[in-house]
GROMACS .gro file of N, CA and C in nm:
model
  483
    1MET      N    1   4.325   5.725  -1.868
    1MET     CA    2   4.193   5.717  -1.926
    1MET      C    3   4.209   5.693  -2.076
    2GLU      N    4   4.138   5.595  -2.128
    2GLU     CA    5   4.153   5.566  -2.270
    2GLU      C    6   4.080   5.669  -2.356
    3ARG      N    7   4.105   5.666  -2.485
    3ARG     CA    8   4.055   5.769  -2.576
    3ARG      C    9   3.902   5.778  -2.578
    4GLY      N   10   3.832   5.665  -2.580
    4GLY     CA   11   3.686   5.664  -2.582
    4GLY      C   12   3.627   5.723  -2.455
    5GLU      N   13   3.688   5.688  -2.342
    5GLU     CA   14   3.640   5.742  -2.214
    5GLU      C   15   3.663   5.892  -2.206
    6GLN      N   16   3.777   5.936  -2.258
    6GLN     CA   17   3.806   6.079  -2.257
    6GLN      C   18   3.708   6.155  -2.346
    7ALA      N   19   3.673   6.098  -2.460
    7ALA     CA   20   3.576   6.162  -2.549
    7ALA      C   21   3.439   6.171  -2.481
    8LEU      N   22   3.400   6.066  -2.411
    8LEU     CA   23   3.274   6.068  -2.337
    8LEU      C   24   3.277   6.174  -2.228
    9HIS      N   25   3.385   6.178  -2.153
    9HIS     CA   26   3.401   6.277  -2.046
    9HIS      C   27   3.392   6.419  -2.103
   10ASP      N   28   3.458   6.443  -2.214
   10ASP     CA   29   3.456   6.574  -2.279
   10ASP      C   30   3.316   6.610  -2.327
   11PHE      N   31   3.247   6.512  -2.385
   11PHE     CA   32   3.112   6.537  -2.434
   11PHE      C   33   3.020   6.579  -2.319
   12VAL      N   34   3.021   6.503  -2.211
   12VAL     CA   35   2.935   6.534  -2.096
   12VAL      C   36   2.969   6.671  -2.039
   13ARG      N   37   3.097   6.699  -2.021
   13ARG     CA   38   3.141   6.827  -1.967
   13ARG      C   39   3.099   6.943  -2.057
   14ASP      N   40   3.117   6.928  -2.189
   14ASP     CA   41   3.092   7.037  -2.282
   14ASP      C   42   2.944   7.059  -2.313
   15ARG      N   43   2.863   6.956  -2.309
   15ARG     CA   44   2.724   6.968  -2.354
   15ARG      C   45   2.622   6.970  -2.241
   16ARG      N   46   2.664   6.944  -2.120
   16ARG     CA   47   2.570   6.937  -2.007
   16ARG      C   48   2.491   7.067  -1.988
   17LEU      N   49   2.557   7.180  -1.993
   17LEU     CA   50   2.491   7.309  -1.972
   17LEU      C   51   2.390   7.338  -2.084
   18ALA      N   52   2.426   7.308  -2.208
   18ALA     CA   53   2.333   7.331  -2.320
   18ALA      C   54   2.210   7.242  -2.307
   19LEU      N   55   2.231   7.118  -2.267
   19LEU     CA   56   2.117   7.027  -2.245
   19LEU      C   57   2.031   7.078  -2.130
   20PHE      N   58   2.096   7.128  -2.025
   20PHE     CA   59   2.022   7.180  -1.910
   20PHE      C   60   1.933   7.298  -1.951
   21ARG      N   61   1.987   7.387  -2.032
   21ARG     CA   62   1.908   7.503  -2.076
   21ARG      C   63   1.782   7.459  -2.150
   22SER      N   64   1.797   7.365  -2.240
   22SER     CA   65   1.680   7.315  -2.314
   22SER      C   66   1.582   7.247  -2.219
   23ALA      N   67   1.636   7.167  -2.128
   23ALA     CA   68   1.550   7.096  -2.032
   23ALA      C   69   1.475   7.195  -1.944
   24TYR      N   70   1.543   7.300  -1.900
   24TYR     CA   71   1.478   7.399  -1.814
   24TYR      C   72   1.365   7.469  -1.888
   25LEU      N   73   1.385   7.500  -2.016
   25LEU     CA   74   1.279   7.564  -2.093
   25LEU      C   75   1.159   7.473  -2.109
   26MET      N   76   1.182   7.344  -2.121
   26MET     CA   77   1.071   7.249  -2.133
   26MET      C   78   1.000   7.229  -2.000
   27CYS      N   79   1.078   7.211  -1.894
   27CYS     CA   80   1.020   7.178  -1.763
   27CYS      C   81   0.971   7.299  -1.686
   28GLY      N   82   1.045   7.409  -1.697
   28GLY     CA   83   1.012   7.526  -1.617
   28GLY      C   84   1.046   7.510  -1.471
   29ASN      N   85   1.124   7.408  -1.438
   29ASN     CA   86   1.159   7.378  -1.301
   29ASN      C   87   1.303   7.328  -1.298
   30ARG      N   88   1.384   7.389  -1.216
   30ARG     CA   89   1.527   7.355  -1.212
   30ARG      C   90   1.551   7.210  -1.174
   31ASP      N   91   1.482   7.162  -1.070
   31ASP     CA   92   1.503   7.025  -1.024
   31ASP      C   93   1.462   6.923  -1.130
   32GLU      N   94   1.347   6.945  -1.192
   32GLU     CA   95   1.303   6.855  -1.299
   32GLU      C   96   1.400   6.857  -1.415
   33ALA      N   97   1.450   6.975  -1.448
   33ALA     CA   98   1.544   6.988  -1.559
   33ALA      C   99   1.673   6.912  -1.529
   34GLU      N  100   1.722   6.923  -1.407
   34GLU     CA  101   1.843   6.850  -1.369
   34GLU      C  102   1.821   6.700  -1.377
   35ASP      N  103   1.704   6.654  -1.330
   35ASP     CA  104   1.672   6.511  -1.340
   35ASP      C  105   1.665   6.466  -1.485
   36LEU      N  106   1.605   6.548  -1.568
   36LEU     CA  107   1.591   6.514  -1.710
   36LEU      C  108   1.728   6.505  -1.777
   37VAL      N  109   1.816   6.600  -1.749
   37VAL     CA  110   1.950   6.596  -1.807
   37VAL      C  111   2.026   6.474  -1.756
   38GLN      N  112   2.014   6.446  -1.629
   38GLN     CA  113   2.083   6.331  -1.571
   38GLN      C  114   2.036   6.202  -1.638
   39THR      N  115   1.906   6.185  -1.655
   39THR     CA  116   1.852   6.066  -1.720
   39THR      C  117   1.901   6.056  -1.864
   40THR      N  118   1.902   6.168  -1.933
   40THR     CA  119   1.950   6.170  -2.071
   40THR      C  120   2.096   6.131  -2.079
   41LEU      N  121   2.177   6.188  -1.993
   41LEU     CA  122   2.321   6.157  -1.997
   41LEU      C  123   2.349   6.013  -1.958
   42VAL      N  124   2.270   5.957  -1.869
   42VAL     CA  125   2.286   5.815  -1.836
   42VAL      C  126   2.261   5.731  -1.961
   43LYS      N  127   2.158   5.765  -2.037
   43LYS     CA  128   2.129   5.691  -2.160
   43LYS      C  129   2.243   5.707  -2.261
   44VAL      N  130   2.300   5.825  -2.269
   44VAL     CA  131   2.413   5.848  -2.361
   44VAL      C  132   2.534   5.767  -2.316
   45VAL      N  133   2.563   5.768  -2.187
   45VAL     CA  134   2.679   5.695  -2.136
   45VAL      C  135   2.662   5.545  -2.160
   46LEU      N  136   2.542   5.494  -2.133
   46LEU     CA  137   2.519   5.350  -2.152
   46LEU      C  138   2.532   5.307  -2.297
   47GLY      N  139   2.501   5.396  -2.390
   47GLY     CA  140   2.511   5.362  -2.530
   47GLY      C  141   2.632   5.420  -2.600
   48TRP      N  142   2.733   5.465  -2.522
   48TRP     CA  143   2.845   5.538  -2.579
   48TRP      C  144   2.920   5.461  -2.687
   49ARG      N  145   2.948   5.335  -2.666
   49ARG     CA  146   3.023   5.258  -2.767
   49ARG      C  147   2.949   5.256  -2.900
   50ARG      N  148   2.819   5.237  -2.894
   50ARG     CA  149   2.738   5.235  -3.016
   50ARG      C  150   2.728   5.375  -3.075
   51LEU      N  151   2.720   5.475  -2.989
   51LEU     CA  152   2.701   5.613  -3.035
   51LEU      C  153   2.826   5.672  -3.100
   52GLN      N  154   2.944   5.621  -3.067
   52GLN     CA  155   3.066   5.674  -3.126
   52GLN      C  156   3.067   5.660  -3.278
   53ARG      N  157   2.987   5.566  -3.328
   53ARG     CA  158   2.980   5.547  -3.473
   53ARG      C  159   2.888   5.648  -3.540
   54LEU      N  160   2.809   5.721  -3.462
   54LEU     CA  161   2.718   5.820  -3.518
   54LEU      C  162   2.795   5.945  -3.559
   55ASP      N  163   2.740   6.015  -3.658
   55ASP     CA  164   2.803   6.140  -3.702
   55ASP      C  165   2.781   6.253  -3.601
   56ASN      N  166   2.664   6.250  -3.534
   56ASN     CA  167   2.629   6.362  -3.447
   56ASN      C  168   2.573   6.310  -3.315
   57VAL      N  169   2.657   6.289  -3.218
   57VAL     CA  170   2.615   6.239  -3.087
   57VAL      C  171   2.530   6.343  -3.016
   58GLU      N  172   2.559   6.471  -3.037
   58GLU     CA  173   2.480   6.575  -2.973
   58GLU      C  174   2.335   6.571  -3.020
   59ALA      N  175   2.311   6.546  -3.148
   59ALA     CA  176   2.174   6.534  -3.199
   59ALA      C  177   2.103   6.417  -3.132
   60TYR      N  178   2.175   6.307  -3.113
   60TYR     CA  179   2.118   6.193  -3.043
   60TYR      C  180   2.081   6.231  -2.899
   61ALA      N  181   2.171   6.303  -2.832
   61ALA     CA  182   2.146   6.342  -2.693
   61ALA      C  183   2.025   6.435  -2.684
   62ARG      N  184   2.013   6.528  -2.776
   62ARG     CA  185   1.898   6.620  -2.775
   62ARG      C  186   1.768   6.544  -2.802
   63LYS      N  187   1.771   6.453  -2.898
   63LYS     CA  188   1.653   6.373  -2.928
   63LYS      C  189   1.613   6.289  -2.806
   64THR      N  190   1.713   6.233  -2.741
   64THR     CA  191   1.688   6.155  -2.619
   64THR      C  192   1.629   6.243  -2.510
   65LEU      N  193   1.679   6.364  -2.497
   65LEU     CA  194   1.627   6.458  -2.398
   65LEU      C  195   1.478   6.485  -2.422
   66PHE      N  196   1.442   6.513  -2.546
   66PHE     CA  197   1.302   6.544  -2.577
   66PHE      C  198   1.211   6.422  -2.559
   67HIS      N  199   1.259   6.307  -2.604
   67HIS     CA  200   1.177   6.186  -2.589
   67HIS      C  201   1.161   6.149  -2.442
   68THR      N  202   1.265   6.167  -2.364
   68THR     CA  203   1.257   6.137  -2.221
   68THR      C  204   1.161   6.232  -2.152
   69PHE      N  205   1.164   6.359  -2.192
   69PHE     CA  206   1.072   6.456  -2.135
   69PHE      C  207   0.928   6.418  -2.166
   70ILE      N  208   0.899   6.388  -2.291
   70ILE     CA  209   0.763   6.352  -2.331
   70ILE      C  210   0.716   6.226  -2.261
   71ALA      N  211   0.802   6.126  -2.257
   71ALA     CA  212   0.766   6.001  -2.190
   71ALA      C  213   0.743   6.023  -2.041
   72GLY      N  214   0.822   6.111  -1.981
   72GLY     CA  215   0.805   6.139  -1.839
   72GLY      C  216   0.674   6.207  -1.807
   73LYS      N  217   0.623   6.287  -1.899
   73LYS     CA  218   0.495   6.355  -1.877
   73LYS      C  219   0.378   6.260  -1.892
   74ARG      N  220   0.399   6.148  -1.955
   74ARG     CA  221   0.293   6.049  -1.970
   74ARG      C  222   0.278   5.962  -1.847
   75ARG      N  223   0.384   5.951  -1.769
   75ARG     CA  224   0.381   5.863  -1.652
   75ARG      C  225   0.292   5.921  -1.544
   76PHE      N  226   0.219   5.832  -1.477
   76PHE     CA  227   0.125   5.872  -1.374
   76PHE      C  228   0.194   5.947  -1.261
   77TRP      N  229   0.308   5.896  -1.212
   77TRP     CA  230   0.372   5.956  -1.096
   77TRP      C  231   0.429   6.093  -1.127
   78ARG      N  232   0.448   6.127  -1.254
   78ARG     CA  233   0.501   6.258  -1.289
   78ARG      C  234   0.394   6.366  -1.283
   79ARG      N  235   0.268   6.326  -1.269
   79ARG     CA  236   0.162   6.425  -1.263
   79ARG      C  237   0.153   6.489  -1.125
   80GLU      N  238   0.229   6.438  -1.030
   80GLU     CA  239   0.233   6.498  -0.897
   80GLU      C  240   0.319   6.623  -0.903
   81HIS      N  241   0.285   6.720  -0.822
   81HIS     CA  242   0.362   6.844  -0.819
   81HIS      C  243   0.410   6.870  -0.677
   82ALA      N  244   0.535   6.905  -0.665
   82ALA     CA  245   0.590   6.938  -0.534
   82ALA      C  246   0.557   7.084  -0.502
   83TYR      N  247   0.532   7.110  -0.375
   83TYR     CA  248   0.500   7.245  -0.331
   83TYR      C  249   0.602   7.289  -0.228
   84GLY      N  250   0.639   7.415  -0.233
   84GLY     CA  251   0.739   7.467  -0.143
   84GLY      C  252   0.686   7.496  -0.004
   85GLU      N  253   0.556   7.508   0.010
   85GLU     CA  254   0.496   7.540   0.139
   85GLU      C  255   0.398   7.431   0.178
   86MET      N  256   0.383   7.414   0.306
   86MET     CA  257   0.287   7.316   0.358
   86MET      C  258   0.145   7.370   0.342
   87PRO      N  259   0.049   7.285   0.313
   87PRO     CA  260  -0.089   7.332   0.303
   87PRO      C  261  -0.142   7.378   0.439
   88GLU      N  262  -0.236   7.470   0.437
   88GLU     CA  263  -0.290   7.521   0.562
   88GLU      C  264  -0.383   7.419   0.629
   89GLN      N  265  -0.450   7.338   0.548
   89GLN     CA  266  -0.541   7.238   0.603
   89GLN      C  267  -0.474   7.102   0.603
   90ILE      N  268  -0.502   7.024   0.705
   90ILE     CA  269  -0.450   6.888   0.713
   90ILE      C  270  -0.536   6.800   0.624
   91ALA      N  271  -0.472   6.711   0.551
   91ALA     CA  272  -0.545   6.618   0.464
   91ALA      C  273  -0.632   6.528   0.552
   92PRO      N  274  -0.752   6.495   0.506
   92PRO     CA  275  -0.837   6.408   0.585
   92PRO      C  276  -0.777   6.268   0.595
   93GLU      N  277  -0.798   6.208   0.710
   93GLU     CA  278  -0.748   6.072   0.727
   93GLU      C  279  -0.827   5.979   0.637
   94SER      N  280  -0.763   5.870   0.596
   94SER     CA  281  -0.834   5.776   0.509
   94SER      C  282  -0.946   5.711   0.589
   95ASP      N  283  -1.053   5.684   0.521
   95ASP     CA  284  -1.169   5.623   0.584
   95ASP      C  285  -1.154   5.472   0.574
   96SER      N  286  -1.098   5.412   0.679
   96SER     CA  287  -1.070   5.269   0.674
   96SER      C  288  -1.198   5.186   0.664
   97GLU      N  289  -1.307   5.237   0.721
   97GLU     CA  290  -1.433   5.164   0.713
   97GLU      C  291  -1.483   5.157   0.569
   98THR      N  292  -1.472   5.266   0.496
   98THR     CA  293  -1.512   5.267   0.355
   98THR      C  294  -1.419   5.177   0.275
   99GLY      N  295  -1.289   5.181   0.305
   99GLY     CA  296  -1.194   5.095   0.236
   99GLY      C  297  -1.226   4.948   0.254
  100MET      N  298  -1.260   4.910   0.377
  100MET     CA  299  -1.296   4.771   0.402
  100MET      C  300  -1.425   4.735   0.330
  101LEU      N  301  -1.519   4.827   0.324
  101LEU     CA  302  -1.645   4.803   0.255
  101LEU      C  303  -1.621   4.781   0.106
  102VAL      N  304  -1.537   4.863   0.046
  102VAL     CA  305  -1.507   4.850  -0.097
  102VAL      C  306  -1.433   4.719  -0.123
  103ARG      N  307  -1.334   4.686  -0.041
  103ARG     CA  308  -1.261   4.560  -0.061
  103ARG      C  309  -1.354   4.440  -0.045
  104SER      N  310  -1.445   4.447   0.048
  104SER     CA  311  -1.541   4.339   0.067
  104SER      C  312  -1.633   4.326  -0.053
  105ALA      N  313  -1.679   4.439  -0.105
  105ALA     CA  314  -1.765   4.437  -0.223
  105ALA      C  315  -1.689   4.387  -0.345
  106LEU      N  316  -1.562   4.425  -0.359
  106LEU     CA  317  -1.481   4.376  -0.470
  106LEU      C  318  -1.466   4.224  -0.464
  107ALA      N  319  -1.454   4.169  -0.343
  107ALA     CA  320  -1.437   4.025  -0.327
  107ALA      C  321  -1.561   3.948  -0.371
  108ARG      N  322  -1.676   4.015  -0.376
  108ARG     CA  323  -1.801   3.947  -0.410
  108ARG      C  324  -1.838   3.958  -0.559
  109ILE      N  325  -1.759   4.030  -0.637
  109ILE     CA  326  -1.789   4.035  -0.781
  109ILE      C  327  -1.697   3.936  -0.853
  110THR      N  328  -1.726   3.912  -0.980
  110THR     CA  329  -1.647   3.812  -1.054
  110THR      C  330  -1.501   3.856  -1.066
  111PRO      N  331  -1.411   3.759  -1.074
  111PRO     CA  332  -1.269   3.793  -1.084
  111PRO      C  333  -1.235   3.880  -1.206
  112ARG      N  334  -1.301   3.856  -1.319
  112ARG     CA  335  -1.273   3.937  -1.438
  112ARG      C  336  -1.318   4.081  -1.416
  113GLN      N  337  -1.436   4.097  -1.357
  113GLN     CA  338  -1.484   4.233  -1.329
  113GLN      C  339  -1.391   4.301  -1.229
  114ARG      N  340  -1.347   4.227  -1.130
  114ARG     CA  341  -1.256   4.281  -1.030
  114ARG      C  342  -1.125   4.324  -1.095
  115ALA      N  343  -1.070   4.238  -1.181
  115ALA     CA  344  -0.945   4.271  -1.249
  115ALA      C  345  -0.961   4.396  -1.336
  116VAL      N  346  -1.071   4.405  -1.408
  116VAL     CA  347  -1.096   4.522  -1.493
  116VAL      C  348  -1.107   4.648  -1.409
  117LEU      N  349  -1.184   4.642  -1.301
  117LEU     CA  350  -1.201   4.761  -1.217
  117LEU      C  351  -1.071   4.804  -1.150
  118VAL      N  352  -0.992   4.709  -1.105
  118VAL     CA  353  -0.865   4.743  -1.041
  118VAL      C  354  -0.771   4.807  -1.144
  119LEU      N  355  -0.762   4.748  -1.263
  119LEU     CA  356  -0.675   4.805  -1.365
  119LEU      C  357  -0.723   4.943  -1.408
  120ARG      N  358  -0.852   4.957  -1.427
  120ARG     CA  359  -0.905   5.084  -1.478
  120ARG      C  360  -0.900   5.196  -1.375
  121TYR      N  361  -0.939   5.166  -1.251
  121TYR     CA  362  -0.956   5.273  -1.153
  121TYR      C  363  -0.846   5.281  -1.048
  122TRP      N  364  -0.780   5.173  -1.018
  122TRP     CA  365  -0.670   5.178  -0.922
  122TRP      C  366  -0.538   5.202  -0.994
  123GLU      N  367  -0.515   5.124  -1.102
  123GLU     CA  368  -0.391   5.137  -1.178
  123GLU      C  369  -0.399   5.248  -1.283
  124ASP      N  370  -0.516   5.307  -1.303
  124ASP     CA  371  -0.538   5.417  -1.396
  124ASP      C  372  -0.499   5.380  -1.540
  125GLN      N  373  -0.537   5.258  -1.580
  125GLN     CA  374  -0.509   5.211  -1.716
  125GLN      C  375  -0.624   5.250  -1.809
  126SER      N  376  -0.593   5.270  -1.934
  126SER     CA  377  -0.695   5.299  -2.034
  126SER      C  378  -0.769   5.171  -2.070
  127VAL      N  379  -0.879   5.187  -2.143
  127VAL     CA  380  -0.954   5.071  -2.189
  127VAL      C  381  -0.863   4.984  -2.277
  128GLU      N  382  -0.788   5.048  -2.365
  128GLU     CA  383  -0.700   4.975  -2.457
  128GLU      C  384  -0.592   4.898  -2.381
  129ALA      N  385  -0.529   4.963  -2.284
  129ALA     CA  386  -0.423   4.898  -2.207
  129ALA      C  387  -0.478   4.783  -2.124
  130THR      N  388  -0.596   4.803  -2.066
  130THR     CA  389  -0.659   4.697  -1.987
  130THR      C  390  -0.691   4.578  -2.075
  131ALA      N  391  -0.744   4.604  -2.194
  131ALA     CA  392  -0.776   4.496  -2.287
  131ALA      C  393  -0.650   4.418  -2.325
  132ALA      N  394  -0.543   4.489  -2.351
  132ALA     CA  395  -0.417   4.422  -2.388
  132ALA      C  396  -0.363   4.340  -2.271
  133LEU      N  397  -0.368   4.394  -2.151
  133LEU     CA  398  -0.316   4.323  -2.034
  133LEU      C  399  -0.395   4.197  -2.002
  134LEU      N  400  -0.526   4.204  -2.022
  134LEU     CA  401  -0.612   4.090  -1.986
  134LEU      C  402  -0.646   4.001  -2.104
  135GLY      N  403  -0.601   4.039  -2.223
  135GLY     CA  404  -0.629   3.957  -2.342
  135GLY      C  405  -0.777   3.957  -2.378
  136MET      N  406  -0.841   4.072  -2.366
  136MET     CA  407  -0.984   4.086  -2.397
  136MET      C  408  -1.002   4.187  -2.508
  137ARG      N  409  -1.121   4.190  -2.563
  137ARG     CA  410  -1.156   4.296  -2.657
  137ARG      C  411  -1.190   4.421  -2.576
  138GLU      N  412  -1.177   4.536  -2.640
  138GLU     CA  413  -1.207   4.661  -2.571
  138GLU      C  414  -1.353   4.668  -2.528
  139ASN      N  415  -1.444   4.619  -2.611
  139ASN     CA  416  -1.586   4.620  -2.575
  139ASN      C  417  -1.613   4.530  -2.455
  140THR      N  418  -1.539   4.421  -2.442
  140THR     CA  419  -1.554   4.334  -2.326
  140THR      C  420  -1.508   4.406  -2.200
  141VAL      N  421  -1.399   4.481  -2.210
  141VAL     CA  422  -1.352   4.561  -2.095
  141VAL      C  423  -1.459   4.661  -2.055
  142LYS      N  424  -1.519   4.727  -2.153
  142LYS     CA  425  -1.623   4.826  -2.124
  142LYS      C  426  -1.744   4.762  -2.057
  143SER      N  427  -1.786   4.646  -2.105
  143SER     CA  428  -1.903   4.582  -2.044
  143SER      C  429  -1.870   4.531  -1.904
  144HIS      N  430  -1.749   4.476  -1.884
  144HIS     CA  431  -1.710   4.433  -1.750
  144HIS      C  432  -1.700   4.552  -1.655
  145THR      N  433  -1.656   4.665  -1.707
  145THR     CA  434  -1.650   4.786  -1.624
  145THR      C  435  -1.789   4.827  -1.581
  146ALA      N  436  -1.881   4.835  -1.675
  146ALA     CA  437  -2.018   4.877  -1.643
  146ALA      C  438  -2.085   4.779  -1.547
  147ARG      N  439  -2.074   4.651  -1.574
  147ARG     CA  440  -2.136   4.550  -1.487
  147ARG      C  441  -2.069   4.546  -1.350
  148GLY      N  442  -1.937   4.559  -1.348
  148GLY     CA  443  -1.865   4.557  -1.221
  148GLY      C  444  -1.902   4.675  -1.133
  149LEU      N  445  -1.911   4.795  -1.194
  149LEU     CA  446  -1.950   4.913  -1.116
  149LEU      C  447  -2.093   4.900  -1.064
  150ALA      N  448  -2.182   4.846  -1.148
  150ALA     CA  449  -2.321   4.825  -1.104
  150ALA      C  450  -2.325   4.727  -0.988
  151ALA      N  451  -2.247   4.619  -0.996
  151ALA     CA  452  -2.242   4.520  -0.888
  151ALA      C  453  -2.184   4.582  -0.760
  152LEU      N  454  -2.080   4.664  -0.775
  152LEU     CA  455  -2.023   4.730  -0.658
  152LEU      C  456  -2.124   4.823  -0.593
  153ARG      N  457  -2.194   4.900  -0.675
  153ARG     CA  458  -2.296   4.990  -0.619
  153ARG      C  459  -2.403   4.912  -0.544
  154ALA      N  460  -2.443   4.800  -0.601
  154ALA     CA  461  -2.546   4.717  -0.535
  154ALA      C  462  -2.493   4.661  -0.402
  155GLU      N  463  -2.369   4.613  -0.401
  155GLU     CA  464  -2.310   4.560  -0.278
  155GLU      C  465  -2.296   4.667  -0.172
  156VAL      N  466  -2.247   4.782  -0.212
  156VAL     CA  467  -2.228   4.891  -0.116
  156VAL      C  468  -2.364   4.943  -0.070
  157GLY      N  469  -2.460   4.947  -0.160
  157GLY     CA  470  -2.595   4.990  -0.125
  157GLY      C  471  -2.659   4.902  -0.019
  158LYS      N  472  -2.630   4.771  -0.025
  158LYS     CA  473  -2.683   4.677   0.075
  158LYS      C  474  -2.632   4.714   0.215
  159GLU      N  475  -2.509   4.757   0.222
  159GLU     CA  476  -2.450   4.793   0.351
  159GLU      C  477  -2.515   4.916   0.413
  160PHE      N  478  -2.562   5.007   0.328
  160PHE     CA  479  -2.620   5.130   0.379
  160PHE      C  480  -2.771   5.121   0.393
  161ALA      N  481  -2.831   5.013   0.345
  161ALA     CA  482  -2.977   4.998   0.352
  161ALA      C  483  -3.024   4.954   0.488
   0.00000   0.00000   0.00000
């Protein structure tokens, strides 16, 4: 094993537990903390050649740990929580008839309104993110949202009338 690889191996071996302790205090969950440390160490390993020039690789690793934790809490899929026990009630089956009704109503509104509604409510994007993705002003996104929802309500209302 060459000198750089040995230094990396030593760093991971020596600092993994300290990083885990910090991660556990932030996450409050052993599995999440282990995932966070693993992600952090992957980033350190991938940048090892560049990092060897730094005075304090541990400071970089800790900063990476905190930034990865914060970024992970912003992601939509991280808002899900695992449970150790099965729920007592069975989740209701999806209402395929309502789904078809909504898809049919979406097909009858303008493409821009459809794109805005899908990004805002299906993809859970903010007004700002939707505007950036579609190349629109934020006020245009808001008006397309309002008009699109009104059109959807009208279309769905026709089905129930």
